[in-house]
Short mmCIF file of C-alpha atoms and ligand atoms in Angstrom, two decimals:
data_model
loop_
_atom_site.label_atom_id
_atom_site.label_comp_id
_atom_site.label_asym_id
_atom_site.label_seq_id
_atom_site.Cartn_x
_atom_site.Cartn_y
_atom_site.Cartn_z
CA MET X 259 100.85 94.60 103.14
CA LYS X 260 98.42 95.72 105.82
CA VAL X 261 98.99 95.80 109.58
CA PRO X 262 95.72 96.06 111.53
CA VAL X 263 95.37 98.35 114.52
CA ASP X 264 92.37 96.73 116.12
CA LEU X 265 90.76 99.23 118.45
CA GLY X 266 87.13 98.18 118.14
CA ARG X 267 85.07 100.94 116.53
CA ARG X 268 88.24 102.94 115.95
CA ALA X 269 90.11 100.13 114.19
CA TYR X 270 92.16 100.91 111.08
CA ASP X 271 94.93 99.52 108.94
CA VAL X 272 98.47 100.69 108.33
CA SER X 273 99.22 99.92 104.67
CA LEU X 274 102.81 99.52 103.62
CA GLY X 275 104.58 99.19 100.30
CA ALA X 276 105.70 100.97 97.16
CA GLY X 277 102.93 103.16 95.74
CA VAL X 278 100.36 102.73 98.56
CA ARG X 279 99.78 106.50 98.56
CA HIS X 280 97.67 105.88 95.46
CA GLU X 281 95.15 104.02 97.64
CA LEU X 282 94.17 107.28 99.34
CA ALA X 283 90.96 107.96 97.37
CA ALA X 284 89.71 104.37 97.81
CA LEU X 285 90.52 104.46 101.53
CA ILE X 286 88.60 107.71 102.01
CA GLN X 287 85.65 106.35 100.06
CA GLU X 288 85.57 103.24 102.22
CA ARG X 289 86.14 104.88 105.62
CA ALA X 290 84.37 108.22 105.07
CA PRO X 291 81.69 107.47 102.47
CA ARG X 292 79.80 110.72 103.18
CA ALA X 293 82.85 112.94 102.66
CA ARG X 294 82.59 115.54 99.90
CA GLU X 295 85.66 117.63 100.66
CA ALA X 296 89.19 116.84 101.76
CA VAL X 297 91.79 119.17 103.18
CA VAL X 298 95.39 118.09 102.69
CA ILE X 299 97.79 119.51 105.28
CA THR X 300 101.38 119.49 104.07
CA SER X 301 104.36 121.81 103.48
CA ALA X 302 105.47 123.73 100.39
CA SER X 303 108.73 121.77 100.21
CA LEU X 304 106.94 118.41 100.31
CA ARG X 305 104.45 119.63 97.70
CA ALA X 306 107.42 120.25 95.39
CA GLN X 307 108.67 116.65 95.68
CA PRO X 308 108.38 114.45 92.57
CA TRP X 309 106.20 111.91 94.42
CA PHE X 310 103.65 114.50 95.58
CA ASP X 311 100.59 113.48 93.59
CA VAL X 312 98.04 113.26 96.40
CA GLU X 313 94.61 112.48 95.01
CA THR X 314 91.70 112.27 97.43
CA GLY X 315 88.98 111.82 94.79
CA LEU X 316 87.01 114.64 96.44
CA GLU X 317 86.91 118.41 96.23
CA GLN X 318 90.47 118.97 97.45
CA HIS X 319 91.97 121.92 99.33
CA VAL X 320 95.60 122.17 100.38
CA ILE X 321 96.82 123.99 103.49
CA GLU X 322 100.56 124.56 103.67
CA VAL X 323 102.35 124.65 107.00
CA PRO X 324 106.06 125.12 107.76
CA ASP X 325 108.48 122.19 107.74
CA GLY X 326 109.70 120.73 111.02
CA GLU X 327 108.66 121.64 114.55
CA SER X 328 107.28 125.05 113.52
CA ALA X 329 104.27 123.15 112.14
CA LYS X 330 103.44 122.17 115.71
CA SER X 331 102.95 125.68 117.01
CA TRP X 332 99.89 127.23 118.56
CA SER X 333 99.83 129.92 115.86
CA THR X 334 99.92 127.35 113.03
CA LEU X 335 97.14 125.40 114.74
CA GLU X 336 95.01 128.55 114.91
CA ARG X 337 95.65 129.47 111.27
CA VAL X 338 94.91 125.94 110.03
CA SER X 339 91.68 125.82 112.07
CA GLU X 340 90.53 129.15 110.55
CA GLU X 341 91.36 127.86 107.06
CA LEU X 342 89.35 124.67 107.66
CA ALA X 343 86.37 126.85 108.55
CA THR X 344 86.91 128.93 105.40
CA CYS X 345 86.87 125.69 103.37
CA ARG X 346 83.58 124.88 105.16
CA LEU X 347 84.85 121.45 106.09
CA SER X 348 81.97 119.47 107.62
CA ARG X 349 82.01 116.63 110.17
CA HIS X 350 81.65 114.09 107.35
CA ASP X 351 84.69 115.41 105.48
CA VAL X 352 88.32 114.42 105.96
CA ILE X 353 91.72 115.87 106.69
CA VAL X 354 94.81 114.25 105.19
CA GLY X 355 98.20 114.79 106.82
CA VAL X 356 101.04 114.42 104.32
CA GLY X 357 104.44 114.87 105.91
CA GLY X 358 106.83 113.89 108.65
CA GLY X 359 105.86 113.37 112.28
CA ALA X 360 105.52 117.10 112.89
CA ILE X 361 102.86 117.51 110.20
CA THR X 362 100.92 114.33 111.06
CA ASP X 363 100.97 115.36 114.75
CA LEU X 364 99.48 118.74 113.80
CA ALA X 365 97.01 117.32 111.26
CA GLY X 366 95.88 114.67 113.76
CA PHE X 367 95.39 117.24 116.52
CA VAL X 368 93.45 119.73 114.42
CA ALA X 369 91.31 116.83 113.14
CA GLY X 370 90.69 115.80 116.75
CA ILE X 371 89.42 119.21 117.84
CA TYR X 372 87.90 120.85 114.73
CA LEU X 373 84.11 120.46 115.02
CA ARG X 374 84.95 118.20 118.00
CA GLY X 375 86.51 115.67 115.68
CA VAL X 376 86.68 114.92 111.96
CA GLY X 377 88.27 111.94 110.22
CA VAL X 378 91.97 112.05 109.40
CA VAL X 379 94.13 109.91 107.14
CA HIS X 380 97.91 110.03 107.46
CA VAL X 381 100.38 109.70 104.62
CA PRO X 382 103.63 109.77 106.60
CA THR X 383 106.56 110.76 104.41
CA SER X 384 109.49 110.45 106.83
CA LEU X 385 110.86 107.27 108.34
CA VAL X 386 109.97 108.48 111.85
CA GLY X 387 106.46 109.16 110.60
CA GLN X 388 106.09 105.71 109.04
CA VAL X 389 107.48 103.65 111.91
CA ASP X 390 106.15 105.72 114.77
CA ALA X 391 104.44 109.11 114.68
CA ALA X 392 101.53 108.44 112.31
CA ILE X 393 100.46 105.26 114.12
CA GLY X 394 98.62 105.13 117.43
CA GLY X 395 96.61 108.35 117.47
CA LYS X 396 98.85 110.50 119.67
CA THR X 397 98.66 114.06 118.38
CA ALA X 398 100.01 117.30 119.79
CA VAL X 399 101.41 120.78 119.39
CA ASN X 400 104.26 122.30 121.39
CA LEU X 401 104.21 125.05 124.00
CA ARG X 402 107.11 127.31 124.91
CA ALA X 403 107.38 125.24 128.09
CA GLY X 404 107.94 121.99 126.22
CA LYS X 405 107.18 119.64 123.37
CA ASN X 406 103.80 117.94 122.88
CA LEU X 407 102.26 119.59 125.94
CA VAL X 408 98.85 120.16 124.34
CA GLY X 409 97.40 117.25 122.47
CA ALA X 410 94.81 114.51 122.26
CA ILE X 411 94.44 110.93 121.21
CA HIS X 412 92.63 110.87 117.89
CA GLN X 413 93.00 107.69 115.87
CA PRO X 414 93.23 108.04 112.09
CA LEU X 415 90.94 106.29 109.60
CA GLY X 416 94.00 104.77 107.98
CA VAL X 417 97.74 105.22 107.49
CA LEU X 418 99.50 104.84 104.13
CA CYS X 419 103.25 104.22 104.50
CA ASP X 420 104.59 104.47 100.97
CA SER X 421 108.24 103.41 100.68
CA GLU X 422 108.66 105.37 97.40
CA VAL X 423 108.41 108.74 99.15
CA LEU X 424 111.36 107.94 101.41
CA ALA X 425 113.74 108.28 98.44
CA THR X 426 113.90 112.07 98.87
CA LEU X 427 114.59 112.01 102.61
CA SER X 428 117.83 113.65 103.75
CA GLU X 429 120.50 111.36 105.20
CA ARG X 430 120.04 112.93 108.62
CA ASP X 431 116.28 112.34 108.64
CA ARG X 432 116.80 108.77 107.38
CA LEU X 433 119.20 108.09 110.25
CA GLY X 434 116.77 109.70 112.70
CA GLY X 435 114.15 107.17 111.66
CA LEU X 436 116.63 104.33 111.88
CA ALA X 437 117.18 105.13 115.56
CA GLU X 438 113.49 104.38 116.21
CA VAL X 439 113.90 101.22 114.11
CA ALA X 440 116.93 100.22 116.24
CA LYS X 441 114.80 100.75 119.34
CA CYS X 442 112.12 98.40 117.96
CA TRP X 443 114.71 95.81 116.90
CA LEU X 444 116.13 95.82 120.44
CA LEU X 445 112.71 95.81 122.12
CA GLU X 446 111.95 92.72 120.04
CA ASP X 447 115.13 91.18 121.48
CA ARG X 448 116.65 90.71 118.03
CA ARG X 449 120.35 90.12 117.40
CA ALA X 450 122.62 92.45 115.46
CA SER X 451 123.76 89.53 113.30
CA ASP X 452 120.24 89.22 111.81
CA LEU X 453 120.21 92.83 110.63
CA ALA X 454 122.33 92.04 107.57
CA SER X 455 119.53 90.05 105.97
CA ALA X 456 116.80 92.63 106.69
CA SER X 457 115.74 95.15 104.02
CA LEU X 458 114.48 98.63 104.94
CA GLU X 459 110.94 97.40 104.14
CA ASP X 460 111.42 94.50 106.60
CA LEU X 461 112.59 96.92 109.29
CA ILE X 462 109.66 99.27 108.73
CA LEU X 463 107.25 96.33 108.92
CA LEU X 464 108.82 95.08 112.17
CA ALA X 465 108.53 98.54 113.74
CA VAL X 466 104.94 99.08 112.54
CA ARG X 467 103.87 95.66 113.85
CA LEU X 468 105.48 96.34 117.22
CA LYS X 469 103.88 99.76 117.54
CA ALA X 470 100.46 98.55 116.37
CA GLY X 471 100.60 95.63 118.81
CA ILE X 472 101.48 97.85 121.75
CA VAL X 473 98.85 100.47 120.86
CA MET X 474 96.22 97.72 120.73
CA MET X 475 97.20 96.61 124.24
CA ASP X 476 97.48 100.09 125.72
CA GLU X 477 96.01 102.88 123.63
CA THR X 478 96.32 105.61 126.25
CA GLU X 479 99.73 104.71 127.71
CA ILE X 480 98.77 103.48 131.13
CA GLY X 481 101.14 100.51 130.84
CA GLN X 482 102.90 98.74 127.97
CA ARG X 483 102.98 101.73 125.61
CA ALA X 484 105.57 103.36 127.87
CA LEU X 485 108.06 100.72 126.70
CA LEU X 486 108.22 102.59 123.39
CA ASN X 487 110.13 105.23 125.36
CA TYR X 488 113.15 102.91 125.50
CA GLY X 489 116.24 105.10 125.11
CA HIS X 490 114.14 108.25 125.41
CA THR X 491 114.95 109.34 129.00
CA LEU X 492 118.50 110.39 128.17
CA GLY X 493 117.41 111.02 124.56
CA HIS X 494 114.85 113.66 125.58
CA ALA X 495 117.29 115.26 128.02
CA LEU X 496 119.93 115.60 125.29
CA GLU X 497 117.32 116.97 122.89
CA ILE X 498 116.04 119.57 125.35
CA LEU X 499 119.55 120.77 126.22
CA ALA X 500 120.51 120.89 122.53
CA LEU X 501 117.33 122.85 121.69
CA GLU X 502 118.26 125.43 124.32
CA ARG X 503 121.58 125.95 122.53
CA GLY X 504 120.51 125.91 118.87
CA ARG X 505 117.75 124.26 116.87
CA ASP X 506 119.65 121.94 114.57
CA GLU X 507 122.42 120.66 116.77
CA LEU X 508 120.98 117.28 117.64
CA ARG X 509 117.97 115.55 116.09
CA HIS X 510 115.51 113.38 118.00
CA GLY X 511 116.82 110.16 116.43
CA GLU X 512 120.45 111.04 117.10
CA ALA X 513 119.58 111.63 120.74
CA VAL X 514 117.61 108.36 120.97
CA ALA X 515 120.58 106.37 119.59
CA ILE X 516 122.76 107.74 122.42
CA GLY X 517 119.90 107.08 124.88
CA LEU X 518 119.76 103.43 123.79
CA GLY X 519 123.53 103.04 124.28
CA PHE X 520 123.21 104.52 127.76
CA ALA X 521 120.10 102.57 128.82
CA VAL X 522 121.72 99.20 128.20
CA ARG X 523 124.84 100.26 130.12
CA LEU X 524 122.66 101.36 133.03
CA ALA X 525 120.85 98.01 132.91
CA HIS X 526 124.26 96.27 132.90
CA ALA X 527 125.45 98.32 135.90
CA MET X 528 122.27 97.29 137.75
CA GLY X 529 122.97 93.62 137.02
CA ARG X 530 119.92 93.33 134.79
CA VAL X 531 121.78 92.26 131.61
CA GLY X 532 125.20 90.84 130.78
CA ALA X 533 128.03 92.36 128.76
CA LEU X 534 126.87 90.48 125.64
CA GLU X 535 123.66 92.52 125.57
CA VAL X 536 125.66 95.76 125.74
CA ALA X 537 127.75 94.53 122.80
CA ASN X 538 124.59 93.57 120.88
CA HIS X 539 123.12 97.06 121.37
CA ASP X 540 126.34 98.70 120.16
CA GLU X 541 126.45 96.45 117.13
CA VAL X 542 122.78 97.04 116.23
CA LEU X 543 123.33 100.80 116.42
CA SER X 544 126.56 100.79 114.42
CA THR X 545 125.21 98.37 111.80
CA LEU X 546 122.39 100.85 111.18
CA GLY X 547 124.97 103.64 110.87
CA LEU X 548 124.04 105.26 114.19
CA SER X 549 126.49 106.83 116.60
CA TRP X 550 125.81 106.18 120.28
CA ARG X 551 128.78 108.12 121.70
CA LEU X 552 127.96 110.75 124.32
CA GLY X 553 129.77 113.98 123.50
CA GLY X 554 131.06 116.41 126.08
CA GLY X 555 128.59 119.25 125.39
CA ASP X 556 126.42 118.81 128.49
CA SER X 557 127.50 118.53 132.11
CA ILE X 558 126.46 115.42 134.00
CA ASP X 559 124.51 117.70 136.37
CA SER X 560 122.46 119.25 133.60
CA LEU X 561 121.75 115.84 132.04
CA VAL X 562 120.55 114.38 135.35
CA ARG X 563 118.40 117.45 136.02
CA ALA X 564 116.82 117.29 132.56
CA MET X 565 116.16 113.55 132.91
CA ALA X 566 114.41 114.04 136.24
CA HIS X 567 112.17 116.71 134.69
CA ASP X 568 111.13 114.63 131.69
CA LYS X 569 107.33 114.80 131.57
CA LYS X 570 107.12 111.01 131.61
CA ALA X 571 109.52 110.64 134.53
CA HIS X 572 107.17 111.87 137.29
CA HIS X 573 110.08 113.81 138.83
CA ASP X 574 112.35 110.87 139.55
CA LEU X 575 114.93 109.07 137.45
CA THR X 576 112.82 106.65 135.43
CA PHE X 577 114.10 104.46 132.61
CA VAL X 578 112.80 101.71 130.40
CA LEU X 579 115.37 98.96 130.93
CA PRO X 580 115.94 95.43 129.67
CA GLY X 581 116.23 92.64 132.20
CA ALA X 582 115.65 88.94 132.82
CA ALA X 583 111.87 89.48 132.75
CA GLY X 584 112.05 91.51 129.53
CA PHE X 585 111.72 95.28 129.22
CA GLU X 586 110.10 97.24 132.03
CA VAL X 587 109.73 100.75 133.36
CA VAL X 588 112.07 101.17 136.32
CA HIS X 589 111.41 104.09 138.68
CA HIS X 590 113.68 105.65 141.31
CA VAL X 591 116.99 104.62 139.73
CA PRO X 592 119.62 105.96 142.19
CA ASP X 593 121.02 109.34 141.19
CA GLY X 594 124.60 108.31 142.08
CA LEU X 595 124.48 105.26 139.83
CA VAL X 596 123.11 107.25 136.89
CA ARG X 597 125.95 109.76 137.28
CA GLU X 598 128.55 107.04 137.53
CA VAL X 599 127.33 105.24 134.39
CA LEU X 600 127.08 108.55 132.52
CA GLU X 601 130.70 109.40 133.42
CA LYS X 602 131.94 106.02 132.23
CA PHE X 603 129.80 106.17 129.09
CA ARG X 604 131.22 109.57 128.19
CA GLY X 605 134.73 108.24 128.60
CA GLU X 606 134.23 105.36 126.14
N1 NAD J 2018 102.60 111.07 117.65
C1 NAD J 2018 103.54 110.22 117.96
O1 NAD J 2018 103.29 109.12 118.49
C2 NAD J 2018 104.96 110.59 117.66
C3 NAD J 2018 105.96 109.62 117.72
C4 NAD J 2018 107.26 110.00 117.35
C5 NAD J 2018 107.54 111.29 116.97
N2 NAD J 2018 106.52 112.21 116.95
C6 NAD J 2018 106.79 113.60 116.53
O2 NAD J 2018 107.28 113.55 115.19
C7 NAD J 2018 108.13 114.67 114.98
C8 NAD J 2018 109.41 114.20 114.34
O3 NAD J 2018 109.07 113.60 113.11
P1 NAD J 2018 110.11 113.61 111.88
O4 NAD J 2018 111.39 113.06 112.33
O5 NAD J 2018 109.40 113.04 110.74
O6 NAD J 2018 110.39 115.15 111.70
P2 NAD J 2018 109.69 116.27 110.78
O7 NAD J 2018 108.25 116.02 110.60
O8 NAD J 2018 110.11 117.56 111.37
O9 NAD J 2018 110.40 116.04 109.38
C9 NAD J 2018 111.79 116.25 109.28
C10 NAD J 2018 112.12 116.90 107.95
O10 NAD J 2018 111.97 115.93 106.91
C11 NAD J 2018 111.25 116.52 105.84
N3 NAD J 2018 110.63 115.43 105.11
C12 NAD J 2018 109.63 114.62 105.52
N4 NAD J 2018 109.38 113.70 104.59
C13 NAD J 2018 110.23 113.92 103.56
C14 NAD J 2018 110.47 113.29 102.32
N5 NAD J 2018 109.80 112.19 101.95
N6 NAD J 2018 111.41 113.80 101.50
C15 NAD J 2018 112.13 114.90 101.88
N7 NAD J 2018 111.97 115.52 103.05
C16 NAD J 2018 111.03 115.04 103.88
C17 NAD J 2018 110.30 117.46 106.51
O11 NAD J 2018 109.82 118.43 105.62
C18 NAD J 2018 111.20 118.05 107.60
O12 NAD J 2018 111.96 119.10 107.09
C19 NAD J 2018 108.34 115.32 116.34
O13 NAD J 2018 107.55 116.47 116.43
C20 NAD J 2018 107.87 114.26 117.32
O14 NAD J 2018 107.37 114.84 118.51
C21 NAD J 2018 105.26 111.88 117.27
#
């Protein structure tokens, strides 16, 4: 199964299915026919997985980076760039990112800036990577001041989403990916009752099609692409506050699930949707095994402050919200209303 991301000269396909990682060498040959060397960026723990049999068909080097967000650090970026130079990677050669969203974000960014741009192929190995991070060309590393603050848009030559590699994913990382899937299901205005007949492959395909379609309409996020931030205003705030306390307390997906539960309640309080839509959101989230309950760890004040400082919020309370005209970005949501809905939500 292939989903096209038609961006003119930068068009590529996202291939999905069991075993598609074995198409890597053929993809590189087709999209980078002059390549002689390939550098695979991955982690030691992923390299030890039973499915790790990456074959580029070229002279192959492997650069290992840490798992998780540490891959997206300035120091890792510098080390990887130096290692690419040591491998004498040329502009015709390719980089292959094999890993979760953190590794494909790093691999995509270094590919975007090394020699002012070399080709990159992503083999996303996490659910978040397959349904979101590896598609659309957004790449970045983190700064101490915040996540993804230095980055670029660098579209890959292709993305291979192999369902076989997901078998080794931890339950927490699987659920994290399902939160992004829930977001897509809801953005597509689907009912919870239809989830029962959908396989994981169907859900991945739905999410990939949605993301590819939105990226084709709005590659650089001047409009429609912002809708993919549904559930992320409160989600990011919860994530930032959790990160300040301790790294592993709350994952991105867990925060997004709560953010989705809150966003629909806010839309309901603003008269944009009825109670049935709130119930549908809750049922979608719980059917996928996601908890949307807001714990008591953060004060309402700190949540509101963090939401107003979100880098996509432009210093006011901005949410993607459903409504009669579909989903839209709503700016200047009154502070008092946000607090009131948060209080009620916490009490549920
Ligand atoms: N570029 C984008 O458009 C975009 C979109 C969404 C998220 N992101 C970024 O993606 C990152 C989150 O991605 P993530 O949730 O994949 O986290 P991650 O990359 O940190 O991976 C989570 C953990 O899962 C492990 N893992 C990955 N695949 C595995 C497998 N098949 N088997 C066993 N373990 C595996 C990783 O080693 C890691 O320990 C964040 O940095 C986020 O900013 C980017």
